[in-house]
Amino acid sequence: MNREIALELKNLVFSYRPESILIEQMNLALFKGEAAALVGPNGAGKTTLGKLMAGILKPSSGQLIIFGEEGKTLPLHRIAQRVGYCFQNPEHQLLAVSVEDEIAFGLKYRSAGQDHISRVTESLLKLFEIERLRKAFPLNLSWGEKRRVVLAASLALDPEFIILDEPTNGLDDEQIETLNRVLGGLHERGIGVLLISHNQSFVEINAQRILQMEEGKIVNDYCL
Amino acid sequence: MSMTTAFSLDPRTKLFLVACLSSCAVITTHWAFLSGLWVVSILLLLVFGISPWDMMKKIRLLLYMVIFIAMMQSIFISAGQALITIGNISLMTTGGLLMAMEFVFRMLIIVCSAGILSTSNSREIIQGLIQLKLPYELAFMASLGIRFIPVFAEELRNTMTAVQLRGIDIRVLPWRQKIEVMTGLFQPVVAGAIIKSRSLAMSIEMRGFRAYPTRSSYLLLKYERKDYVVMICSGLLTAILMFGYFFWFQA
Amino acid sequence: MQKMLAVEARALSFRYQGQHTLVLDKVNFNLEQGKIAAITGLSGCGKSTLGYCLSGVIPRLIKGDFSGEVNLQGRVGIVFQDPDTQIFLPTVEDELAFGPENLCLAREEIREIISCNLELIGLKELRTENPATLSGGQKQLVALSGVLTLSPDILVLDEPLSQLDNSAKDRVKSILLGLKEEGKTLIIMEHDKKNLLLADQIWCLERGRLFQLPASGEVNQGE
């Protein structure tokens, strides 16, 4: 089986302070089109690892390779065009004054054509069932709605891989159903996903590979 | 994760020290004296275990602003000899330059003072103010007000990360779009900071803040001998310096 | 044979300033002392708003069109959904001390309360850490403990388990049941069905209307 690597960590170490290392000597490869889940107890370093892989945090030492390129030197905006990331707290990622603008934001400033923008925006509004909210001020939405808007906005860039930090947080069952459907669709289109989640049933539905993390290390890596 | 220093003093002692330092900086106007004070405050930073270099790096942006203001002052104050002139307009004068240097040194001393205070965490400073008989509401409000600055800074940092996560490099955008993005971001960033502060205020209120006119405290500060020593020394030194300043420089 | 009502709300209506639709439309709610009520509903249905009304945040701290009546028998505490906006002191210990300090408790007593609560919630090792550097789940536990140290009689919790791992979830659930044993009254906003088993009664909020569902056992059988 010949699988191409999307994201790869080589001997990666991360710490804010030398005395407390958050990620220890990690070697890990995520493959194109793969649906993986990062699970583990609170404070294990899951979010930190996710942010490292998305280029938001830079490793203290070791290598991060993103689609064959050295991640340390790639600027975040370049990484983001291939690897999407959604924060645990959606409020950190809301940038526009309406849901519509929010989804169109990334495309608009990368000089995409107006037709293309509206086509993408419409399809994402529909996909996430948020058409009725198109004019709403994103910060005034409920938590679950904010999450969907942020995910939609990330997908507008058409990334090849996407990392979601606790995507089911604050979503009700119906919205988790919608999310499952969206993730299924991404999988079919060959887009890789890394889910950071506590929600076991959600992980079981959406991931084929489980990475279990404890105290800054991957302690278990298996396929479902 | 409080910063451990070899020289751990009561926050009130630090407040006193900073008060001495900044009143010297405000009262005096001679650049030579001020530069001496600045050296003293750098030495104090070292004593408190802060690297002045790291600190200057952190506040680089502020420094640029200070230097810019200093140059503006220099342009508009036409005292002394003109150093650089374009036609009839003197761009820099000796008077202006001295004035600017005073201003820069004063700002640097104040920044160093803030550095000294930052070796105590916010709760300790609040407690210091309370034990100095400041009403507790005021002490907490002041600290929350100051906290708004890092909240806002974090909000801004998060937002810039979020912009890049949308695949946008703001530096390469044409100016018109750059301004468009920045002004567009203004509303969510400010709204976000306000919403956050309001939620925090709500949580504080619901945890019984201001339920009673007084409030007990888990943290209790006690002066030790070294605190008295430092305070007496710095008080005396300040008095001597002031006396010397008025005697020598103003005579 | 009716026990004392700890929470009683009659004809609650609320509309946020500058909005057209009523978030709550003549809502009635009763809860006996020593019981746990769960309030479910779709995301964005107004669960948090109902929590604000039942805890007095509305109309005291949030403005809008409010009508109706809420009676609370005892002191109320509320844990909000987003832990980031509830944590503001430089150490976990300070955060837990904040409430008891406001109640003017003695220093020794506060120390006792902090130790007890840290032990209970499993954050003992993090006592002197800066909460801002903790993970989402740990922050959520700190926010919860920050209210538990006030030992409120009525506790309103807005999705208290959302960011917790399984072991922390179990721990918090057992803490909540323990509080119930002590005669505290709890209102939990929750939409994860697994966590509803905790509750004595389940209410559902939909389009501003609140209605009571059959008890948890029956809900599960219905699926």
XYZ file of C-alpha atoms in Angstrom:
698
model
C 0.000 0.000 0.000
C 1.556 3.217 -1.139
C 0.299 6.151 0.862
C 1.602 9.651 0.558
C 2.490 11.537 3.678
C 0.655 14.794 4.350
C 2.134 15.928 7.654
C 5.204 14.511 9.284
C 6.929 15.165 12.590
C 10.546 14.155 13.074
C 12.032 14.218 16.583
C 9.813 17.166 17.335
C 10.088 18.810 20.754
C 8.020 21.671 22.038
C 8.158 23.646 25.263
C 7.400 27.167 26.400
C 9.886 26.853 29.242
C 12.881 24.514 29.187
C 11.893 22.952 32.525
C 8.489 21.785 31.359
C 8.463 20.039 28.009
C 5.009 19.758 26.484
C 5.789 17.588 23.472
C 8.592 15.073 23.762
C 10.684 13.751 20.861
C 7.743 12.984 18.662
C 7.826 11.050 15.406
C 4.553 10.836 13.579
C 3.213 10.765 10.052
C -0.297 11.599 8.925
C -1.260 10.491 5.445
C -3.180 12.221 2.708
C -6.890 11.619 2.926
C -6.555 9.964 6.296
C -9.137 10.460 9.046
C -7.269 10.334 12.332
C -8.282 11.242 15.864
C -6.112 12.522 18.672
C -7.484 11.442 22.032
C -6.229 11.568 25.600
C -6.826 13.145 28.996
C -7.070 16.879 29.687
C -3.686 18.539 29.629
C -1.957 15.767 27.642
C -0.825 18.271 25.002
C -3.365 17.477 22.271
C -4.127 21.097 21.422
C -0.433 21.970 21.465
C 0.296 19.146 19.029
C -2.561 20.250 16.784
C -1.311 23.831 16.714
C 2.206 22.623 15.916
C 0.976 20.611 12.970
C -0.956 23.589 11.647
C 2.112 25.802 11.937
C 0.534 28.091 14.546
C 3.197 27.121 17.073
C 6.756 26.603 15.950
C 8.661 23.552 17.266
C 11.452 24.151 19.796
C 13.520 21.558 17.980
C 13.028 18.814 15.433
C 11.258 18.967 12.110
C 7.758 19.426 10.817
C 7.219 18.556 7.188
C 4.057 19.797 5.537
C 3.328 18.222 2.161
C 7.019 17.735 1.570
C 8.045 21.239 2.618
C 9.948 22.234 5.749
C 7.270 23.676 8.041
C 9.550 25.836 10.148
C 10.265 28.219 7.314
C 6.809 28.263 5.735
C 4.748 31.286 6.716
C 1.434 30.482 8.381
C -0.692 31.905 5.582
C 0.968 29.520 3.112
C 0.456 26.530 5.394
C -3.162 27.532 5.933
C -3.913 27.173 2.227
C -3.231 23.450 2.544
C -3.850 22.716 6.206
C -6.942 24.159 7.857
C -7.289 24.586 11.607
C -10.255 25.303 13.852
C -9.617 26.455 17.401
C -11.379 24.970 20.371
C -12.903 28.375 20.951
C -14.592 29.525 17.729
C -14.692 33.136 18.929
C -10.972 33.417 18.274
C -11.569 32.923 14.589
C -14.450 35.204 13.797
C -13.274 38.123 11.702
C -16.181 39.556 9.776
C -19.435 41.382 10.417
C -21.698 38.808 8.802
C -21.710 35.044 8.376
C -21.599 35.463 4.616
C -18.518 37.698 4.753
C -16.941 35.356 7.244
C -17.054 32.454 4.815
C -15.985 34.603 1.863
C -13.194 36.332 3.822
C -10.266 34.148 2.838
C -11.205 33.983 -0.835
C -11.961 37.669 -1.162
C -8.457 38.766 -0.227
C -6.841 36.157 -2.373
C -8.413 37.728 -5.412
C -10.802 34.933 -6.255
C -13.503 35.764 -8.784
C -16.845 37.020 -7.493
C -18.663 34.086 -9.103
C -16.401 31.592 -7.460
C -16.769 33.276 -4.075
C -20.541 33.330 -4.131
C -20.725 29.775 -5.401
C -18.477 28.493 -2.607
C -20.242 30.599 0.033
C -23.683 29.402 -1.009
C -22.706 25.754 -1.026
C -21.110 26.008 2.415
C -24.063 27.893 3.897
C -26.224 25.098 2.605
C -23.920 22.302 3.698
C -23.881 23.548 7.291
C -27.557 24.530 7.276
C -26.881 28.126 8.215
C -28.519 29.881 5.249
C -30.916 31.742 7.517
C -28.000 33.206 9.467
C -26.209 34.693 6.468
C -26.644 38.301 7.585
C -26.142 37.705 11.321
C -23.185 39.172 13.256
C -21.060 36.069 13.951
C -20.129 37.008 17.525
C -23.811 37.145 18.458
C -24.488 33.563 17.385
C -24.728 30.643 19.763
C -21.636 28.567 20.454
C -22.666 25.741 18.135
C -23.507 28.127 15.322
C -20.151 29.886 15.704
C -18.365 26.546 15.394
C -20.139 25.742 12.160
C -19.392 29.165 10.711
C -15.681 28.828 11.504
C -15.504 25.345 9.991
C -17.312 26.549 6.899
C -14.900 29.473 6.587
C -11.907 27.142 6.842
C -13.327 24.826 4.206
C -13.844 27.745 1.837
C -10.078 27.715 1.238
C -10.349 24.147 -0.010
C -7.573 22.732 2.216
C -6.117 19.270 1.682
C -5.970 18.564 5.380
C -7.934 19.980 8.265
C -7.370 19.888 12.022
C -10.375 20.343 14.292
C -9.919 20.963 18.023
C -12.902 19.607 19.962
C -15.342 20.136 17.099
C -18.330 18.648 18.921
C -18.007 20.986 21.869
C -21.236 22.883 22.314
C -22.981 21.062 19.474
C -26.253 19.246 20.013
C -26.948 15.788 18.625
C -28.529 17.119 15.484
C -25.555 19.358 14.770
C -23.161 16.504 15.435
C -25.133 14.554 12.833
C -24.583 17.406 10.380
C -20.896 17.467 11.247
C -20.652 13.711 10.715
C -22.182 14.169 7.298
C -19.756 16.971 6.437
C -16.779 14.932 7.599
C -17.994 11.959 5.587
C -18.132 14.224 2.542
C -14.596 15.469 3.178
C -13.382 11.910 3.397
C -14.929 11.068 0.068
C -13.215 14.059 -1.493
C -9.884 12.795 -0.161
C -9.377 15.562 2.387
C -7.430 14.423 5.431
C -8.770 15.169 8.897
C -7.276 15.189 12.363
C -9.912 15.328 15.068
C -8.947 16.305 18.587
C -11.854 15.063 20.620
C -13.132 13.568 23.846
C -16.328 12.422 22.272
C -15.840 8.704 21.858
C -18.797 7.911 19.664
C -17.947 10.852 17.421
C -14.365 9.627 17.080
C -15.509 6.089 16.317
C -17.809 7.256 13.557
C -15.346 9.588 11.889
C -11.828 8.269 12.382
C -10.034 5.166 11.129
C -6.880 5.808 13.073
C -6.608 6.651 16.745
C -3.627 8.410 18.253
C -3.724 8.250 22.000
C -1.724 10.878 23.785
C -0.536 11.092 27.367
C 1.809 13.605 28.924
C 3.273 14.870 25.687
C 3.733 11.466 24.045
C 1.776 9.284 21.679
C 1.313 6.144 23.742
C -0.873 4.252 21.356
C -1.385 4.436 17.603
C -3.874 1.994 16.080
C -6.459 1.618 13.389
C -10.128 0.965 14.051
C 4.106 30.224 37.883
C 5.350 33.280 39.695
C 8.723 34.578 38.690
C 11.186 33.457 41.302
C 13.747 36.052 42.168
C 16.664 35.849 44.514
C 15.431 39.148 45.829
C 11.780 38.616 46.759
C 10.348 41.687 48.380
C 6.920 42.627 49.592
C 4.929 44.175 46.718
C 4.425 47.274 48.870
C 8.185 47.700 49.085
C 8.349 47.455 45.323
C 5.586 50.023 45.025
C 7.540 52.337 47.322
C 10.721 51.820 45.344
C 8.928 52.524 42.102
C 7.297 55.604 43.614
C 10.744 56.925 44.624
C 12.176 56.231 41.204
C 9.333 57.743 39.235
C 9.001 60.829 41.411
C 12.705 61.473 40.874
C 12.134 61.053 37.152
C 9.170 63.404 37.099
C 10.607 66.160 39.300
C 14.023 66.408 37.700
C 14.549 67.834 34.242
C 18.249 67.562 33.525
C 19.177 64.940 30.964
C 22.425 63.973 32.717
C 20.631 63.378 35.982
C 17.893 61.441 34.222
C 20.363 59.244 32.399
C 21.971 58.464 35.764
C 18.553 57.497 37.109
C 18.026 55.269 34.119
C 21.269 53.434 34.836
C 20.069 52.979 38.421
C 16.766 51.530 37.226
C 18.581 49.148 34.858
C 20.696 47.977 37.788
C 17.537 47.495 39.826
C 16.064 45.347 37.041
C 19.165 43.175 37.163
C 18.860 42.866 40.931
C 15.265 41.734 40.481
C 16.387 39.095 38.015
C 14.929 40.637 34.872
C 17.041 40.890 31.768
C 16.803 44.538 30.625
C 17.647 43.408 27.123
C 14.706 40.973 26.905
C 12.476 43.635 28.320
C 13.513 46.234 25.756
C 12.903 43.661 23.037
C 9.399 43.025 24.336
C 8.472 46.672 24.244
C 10.267 47.463 21.008
C 7.170 48.945 19.439
C 6.699 51.322 22.359
C 10.329 52.392 22.075
C 9.923 53.296 18.417
C 6.958 55.414 19.361
C 8.881 57.161 22.127
C 11.737 57.940 19.756
C 9.306 59.207 17.158
C 7.621 61.515 19.671
C 11.041 62.677 20.805
C 11.903 63.636 17.228
C 8.629 65.472 16.830
C 9.349 67.433 20.001
C 12.747 68.224 18.657
C 11.260 69.565 15.440
C 8.740 71.809 17.116
C 10.891 73.160 19.916
C 13.295 75.635 18.421
C 15.407 76.446 21.422
C 19.191 76.562 21.275
C 21.256 76.071 18.157
C 19.919 74.531 15.020
C 21.654 71.255 14.165
C 19.880 70.267 10.963
C 18.026 72.743 8.811
C 16.139 72.645 5.547
C 15.860 76.130 4.212
C 14.447 78.212 7.016
C 13.032 75.304 8.978
C 15.269 73.845 11.614
C 14.621 70.104 11.817
C 16.639 69.549 14.923
C 17.841 71.943 17.537
C 20.077 71.449 20.562
C 17.203 72.538 22.821
C 14.832 70.134 21.151
C 17.327 67.312 21.327
C 17.883 67.807 25.056
C 14.154 67.951 25.603
C 13.736 64.762 23.607
C 16.444 63.005 25.589
C 14.757 63.945 28.838
C 11.507 62.539 27.529
C 13.110 59.297 26.347
C 14.923 58.763 29.636
C 11.774 59.432 31.629
C 9.827 56.891 29.599
C 12.625 54.352 29.952
C 12.670 54.821 33.731
C 8.905 54.354 33.908
C 9.147 51.218 31.768
C 11.836 49.840 34.079
C 9.604 50.625 37.078
C 6.805 48.641 35.483
C 9.335 45.827 35.044
C 10.107 45.879 38.745
C 6.396 45.674 39.573
C 5.942 42.769 37.173
C 8.042 40.576 39.469
C 4.986 40.381 41.721
C 1.871 38.764 40.279
C -1.331 40.766 39.933
C -2.919 39.255 43.040
C 0.051 40.315 45.160
C -0.040 43.868 43.836
C -3.783 44.046 44.524
C -3.178 42.816 48.054
C -0.378 45.347 48.464
C -2.718 48.170 47.499
C -5.447 46.841 49.798
C -3.071 46.625 52.735
C -2.029 50.179 51.941
C -5.669 51.007 52.759
C -6.889 51.436 49.207
C -10.553 50.287 49.024
C -10.596 46.732 47.675
C -13.029 47.592 44.876
C -10.605 50.152 43.545
C -7.622 47.838 43.821
C -9.395 45.069 41.896
C -10.858 47.443 39.343
C -7.457 48.978 38.684
C -5.951 45.553 38.196
C -8.789 44.466 35.914
C -8.358 47.685 33.968
C -4.693 46.920 33.508
C -5.633 43.356 32.603
C -7.713 44.709 29.760
C -4.487 45.617 27.948
C -3.174 42.024 27.733
C -6.707 40.799 26.965
C -6.820 43.221 24.083
C -3.292 42.341 22.972
C -4.170 38.651 23.027
C -7.346 39.316 21.104
C -5.280 41.128 18.492
C -2.714 38.329 18.316
C -5.416 35.685 17.965
C -7.033 37.717 15.242
C -3.809 38.084 13.280
C -3.306 34.302 13.553
C -6.877 33.769 12.410
C -6.339 36.045 9.398
C -3.292 34.036 8.381
C -5.238 30.825 8.907
C -7.538 32.059 6.154
C -4.526 31.960 3.874
C -4.040 35.718 3.804
C -0.664 37.422 4.056
C -1.578 40.896 5.157
C 1.866 42.273 4.341
C 1.584 41.635 0.610
C -1.947 42.964 0.164
C -2.220 46.243 -1.721
C -2.665 49.232 0.582
C -6.332 49.725 -0.162
C -7.115 46.123 0.793
C -4.801 46.237 3.768
C -6.754 49.153 5.176
C -10.004 47.423 4.285
C -9.012 44.265 6.194
C -7.734 46.208 9.199
C -10.798 48.427 9.499
C -12.998 45.385 8.952
C -11.241 43.596 11.805
C -11.602 46.545 14.131
C -15.222 45.809 14.929
C -14.899 42.089 15.788
C -11.700 42.675 17.784
C -13.168 45.480 19.861
C -16.488 43.680 20.189
C -14.637 40.528 21.249
C -12.636 42.360 23.906
C -15.755 44.053 25.236
C -17.789 40.843 25.296
C -14.957 39.085 27.135
C -14.589 41.832 29.699
C -18.322 41.950 30.237
C -18.507 38.174 30.765
C -15.633 38.389 33.218
C -17.411 41.171 35.120
C -20.527 38.992 35.216
C -18.638 36.026 36.602
C -16.917 38.166 39.232
C -20.188 39.716 40.340
C -21.863 36.293 40.537
C -19.062 35.060 42.753
C -20.095 37.581 45.354
C -17.750 40.446 44.586
C -18.937 43.575 46.418
C -21.547 41.551 48.284
C -20.236 43.084 51.504
C -18.490 46.362 52.222
C -15.427 44.470 53.403
C -13.692 41.401 52.154
C -11.296 38.966 53.751
C -8.139 37.798 52.094
C -6.413 34.463 51.816
C -3.153 36.150 50.933
C -1.597 38.197 53.715
C 1.494 40.276 53.136
C 3.980 40.792 55.929
C 6.928 43.149 55.894
C 10.241 41.498 56.654
C 13.405 43.148 57.822
C 14.777 43.427 54.269
C 11.653 45.350 53.269
C 12.287 47.952 55.952
C 15.942 48.150 54.972
C 15.131 48.639 51.296
C 12.462 51.229 52.008
C 14.589 53.271 54.392
C 17.563 53.139 52.060
C 15.608 54.093 48.953
C 13.744 56.843 50.826
C 16.977 58.328 52.147
C 18.704 58.016 48.810
C 15.811 59.754 47.083
C 15.912 62.589 49.593
C 19.663 63.004 49.157
C 19.405 62.906 45.374
C 16.631 65.478 45.341
C 18.565 67.731 47.662
C 21.702 67.324 45.590
C 19.818 67.939 42.379
C 18.299 71.191 43.523
C 21.577 72.261 45.061
C 23.837 71.528 42.107
C 21.753 71.650 38.978
C 19.352 74.402 39.823
C 21.697 76.711 41.680
C -46.795 15.826 50.001
C -44.622 18.432 48.375
C -41.084 19.332 49.328
C -39.938 22.896 49.415
C -39.429 24.486 46.018
C -35.890 25.807 45.692
C -36.391 27.392 42.299
C -39.649 28.706 41.002
C -40.060 30.694 37.834
C -43.367 31.997 36.563
C -44.167 33.437 33.147
C -40.559 34.273 32.310
C -40.132 36.149 29.084
C -36.973 37.676 27.753
C -35.800 39.433 24.669
C -32.234 40.726 24.174
C -31.852 44.413 23.517
C -32.243 45.229 19.849
C -33.625 41.840 18.816
C -37.084 40.937 17.594
C -37.690 37.405 18.762
C -38.382 36.356 22.319
C -35.692 33.967 23.538
C -37.961 32.885 26.363
C -41.712 33.048 25.982
C -43.736 32.746 29.218
C -41.600 29.985 30.645
C -42.615 28.222 33.872
C -40.154 26.145 35.837
C -40.190 24.504 39.270
C -37.524 22.546 41.041
C -37.650 21.053 44.505
C -34.769 21.413 46.847
C -32.200 18.599 46.546
C -33.061 17.707 42.964
C -31.167 17.892 39.717
C -32.826 19.292 36.626
C -31.299 19.097 33.196
C -32.286 21.550 30.506
C -31.745 20.401 26.953
C -32.495 21.835 23.590
C -30.784 22.572 20.337
C -27.743 24.775 20.282
C -28.854 28.385 20.155
C -32.286 27.673 21.647
C -31.716 29.904 24.656
C -30.530 27.432 27.305
C -27.827 29.809 28.472
C -30.331 32.657 28.592
C -32.656 30.580 30.746
C -29.707 29.858 33.036
C -29.027 33.585 33.298
C -32.660 34.233 34.265
C -32.796 31.442 36.840
C -29.591 32.655 38.482
C -30.495 36.330 38.468
C -27.836 37.386 35.953
C -30.857 38.575 33.978
C -32.176 41.209 34.739
C -29.425 42.290 37.134
C -26.422 42.287 34.792
C -27.812 41.877 31.276
C -30.305 44.358 29.927
C -33.287 43.530 27.785
C -37.063 43.111 27.940
C -37.580 40.960 30.976
C -40.867 39.999 32.543
C -41.998 37.321 34.941
C -40.928 36.222 38.362
C -38.127 34.063 39.750
C -38.019 32.894 43.355
C -34.872 31.330 44.691
C -34.636 29.788 48.146
C -30.996 30.183 49.029
C -27.766 31.436 47.595
C -27.219 30.810 43.913
C -24.008 30.123 42.001
C -23.528 29.930 38.249
C -20.732 28.470 36.151
C -20.721 29.955 32.658
C -19.988 28.032 29.505
C -16.661 29.595 28.518
C -14.029 29.083 31.229
C -11.709 31.670 29.667
C -13.934 34.523 30.703
C -14.256 33.355 34.311
C -10.617 33.027 35.188
C -8.617 36.161 35.898
C -6.266 35.623 38.822
C -2.631 34.529 38.495
C -2.841 31.190 40.307
C -5.410 28.405 40.641
C -5.326 28.916 44.390
C -6.174 32.638 44.099
C -8.990 31.791 41.740
C -10.540 29.417 44.264
C -10.014 31.856 47.129
C -11.789 34.699 45.344
C -15.353 33.647 46.237
C -14.799 32.810 49.913
C -12.871 36.071 50.306
C -15.913 37.949 49.062
C -17.975 36.174 51.699
C -15.510 37.433 54.314
C -14.497 33.979 55.529
C -11.439 33.659 57.758
C -8.076 32.839 56.211
C -7.787 29.428 57.851
C -11.241 28.491 56.685
C -10.435 29.584 53.137
C -7.281 27.465 53.132
C -9.343 24.490 54.236
C -11.956 25.100 51.541
C -9.334 25.419 48.809
C -7.562 22.211 49.804
C -10.839 20.311 50.025
C -12.036 21.475 46.642
C -8.742 20.869 44.870
C -8.677 17.361 46.304
C -12.275 16.744 45.297
C -11.861 17.911 41.712
C -8.392 16.440 41.242
C -6.367 19.593 40.644
C -4.106 19.340 43.665
C -0.886 19.405 41.640
C -1.948 22.539 39.805
C -2.546 24.637 42.934
C 0.113 27.245 42.210
C -0.054 27.107 38.408
C -1.267 30.011 36.328
C -4.712 28.962 35.055
C -4.169 30.801 31.775
C -1.557 28.194 30.817
C -3.791 25.179 31.513
C -5.677 23.139 28.936
C -9.331 23.772 28.104
C -10.604 20.941 30.292
C -8.465 21.951 33.245
C -9.697 25.538 32.947
C -13.238 24.271 33.002
C -12.518 22.429 36.242
C -10.961 25.572 37.730
C -14.005 27.648 36.763
C -16.284 25.045 38.369
C -14.231 24.916 41.583
C -14.197 28.712 41.684
C -17.956 28.578 42.184
C -18.078 25.427 44.330
C -15.876 27.126 46.939
C -18.785 29.538 47.521
C -20.895 26.504 48.506
C -24.073 27.820 46.892
C -27.443 26.222 47.733
C -28.551 26.390 44.125
C -26.075 25.747 41.355
C -26.613 26.584 37.676
C -24.112 24.896 35.354
C -23.909 25.721 31.664
C -22.508 22.652 29.899
C -20.086 21.842 32.702
C -18.710 18.675 31.085
C -18.175 19.841 27.519
C -14.373 19.983 27.511
C -13.635 17.222 30.007
C -12.084 13.843 29.348
C -13.917 10.736 30.510
C -12.267 10.400 33.895
C -12.821 14.080 34.700
C -16.417 13.748 33.499
C -17.008 10.866 35.889
C -15.390 12.771 38.719
C -17.519 15.854 38.150
C -20.654 13.758 37.849
C -19.966 12.128 41.190
C -19.273 15.551 42.716
C -22.617 16.770 41.436
C -24.399 13.731 42.861
C -22.591 14.365 46.140
C -23.891 17.931 46.184
C -27.372 16.605 45.621
C -26.935 14.286 48.617
C -26.057 17.351 50.659
C -29.399 18.848 49.702
C -28.158 21.266 47.058
C -30.316 22.022 44.061
C -28.749 21.785 40.618
C -29.771 23.014 37.198
C -27.606 21.742 34.356
C -27.708 22.907 30.764
C -26.701 19.850 28.807
C -27.343 18.238 25.482
C -25.283 15.096 25.672
C -27.817 12.333 26.309
C -25.321 10.262 28.272
C -25.043 12.986 30.866
C -28.789 13.365 31.280
C -28.934 10.176 33.363
C -27.748 12.331 36.224
C -30.952 14.317 36.305
C -34.172 13.788 38.248
C -36.089 15.766 35.696
C -35.382 16.754 32.134
C -36.721 19.860 30.509
C -36.530 20.800 26.879
C -36.392 24.341 25.560
C -37.669 24.857 22.055
C -38.586 28.123 20.324
C -38.787 29.947 23.621
C -41.073 27.354 25.221
C -40.045 25.054 28.022
C -41.633 21.691 28.651
C -40.803 18.747 30.850
C -39.791 15.421 29.318
C -40.315 12.011 30.922
C -37.500 11.066 33.337
C -34.163 9.921 31.960
C -34.719 6.157 32.021
C -37.704 6.470 29.747
C -35.896 8.736 27.321
C -33.284 6.089 26.757
C -35.843 3.371 26.227
C -37.622 5.543 23.725
C -34.624 5.574 21.432
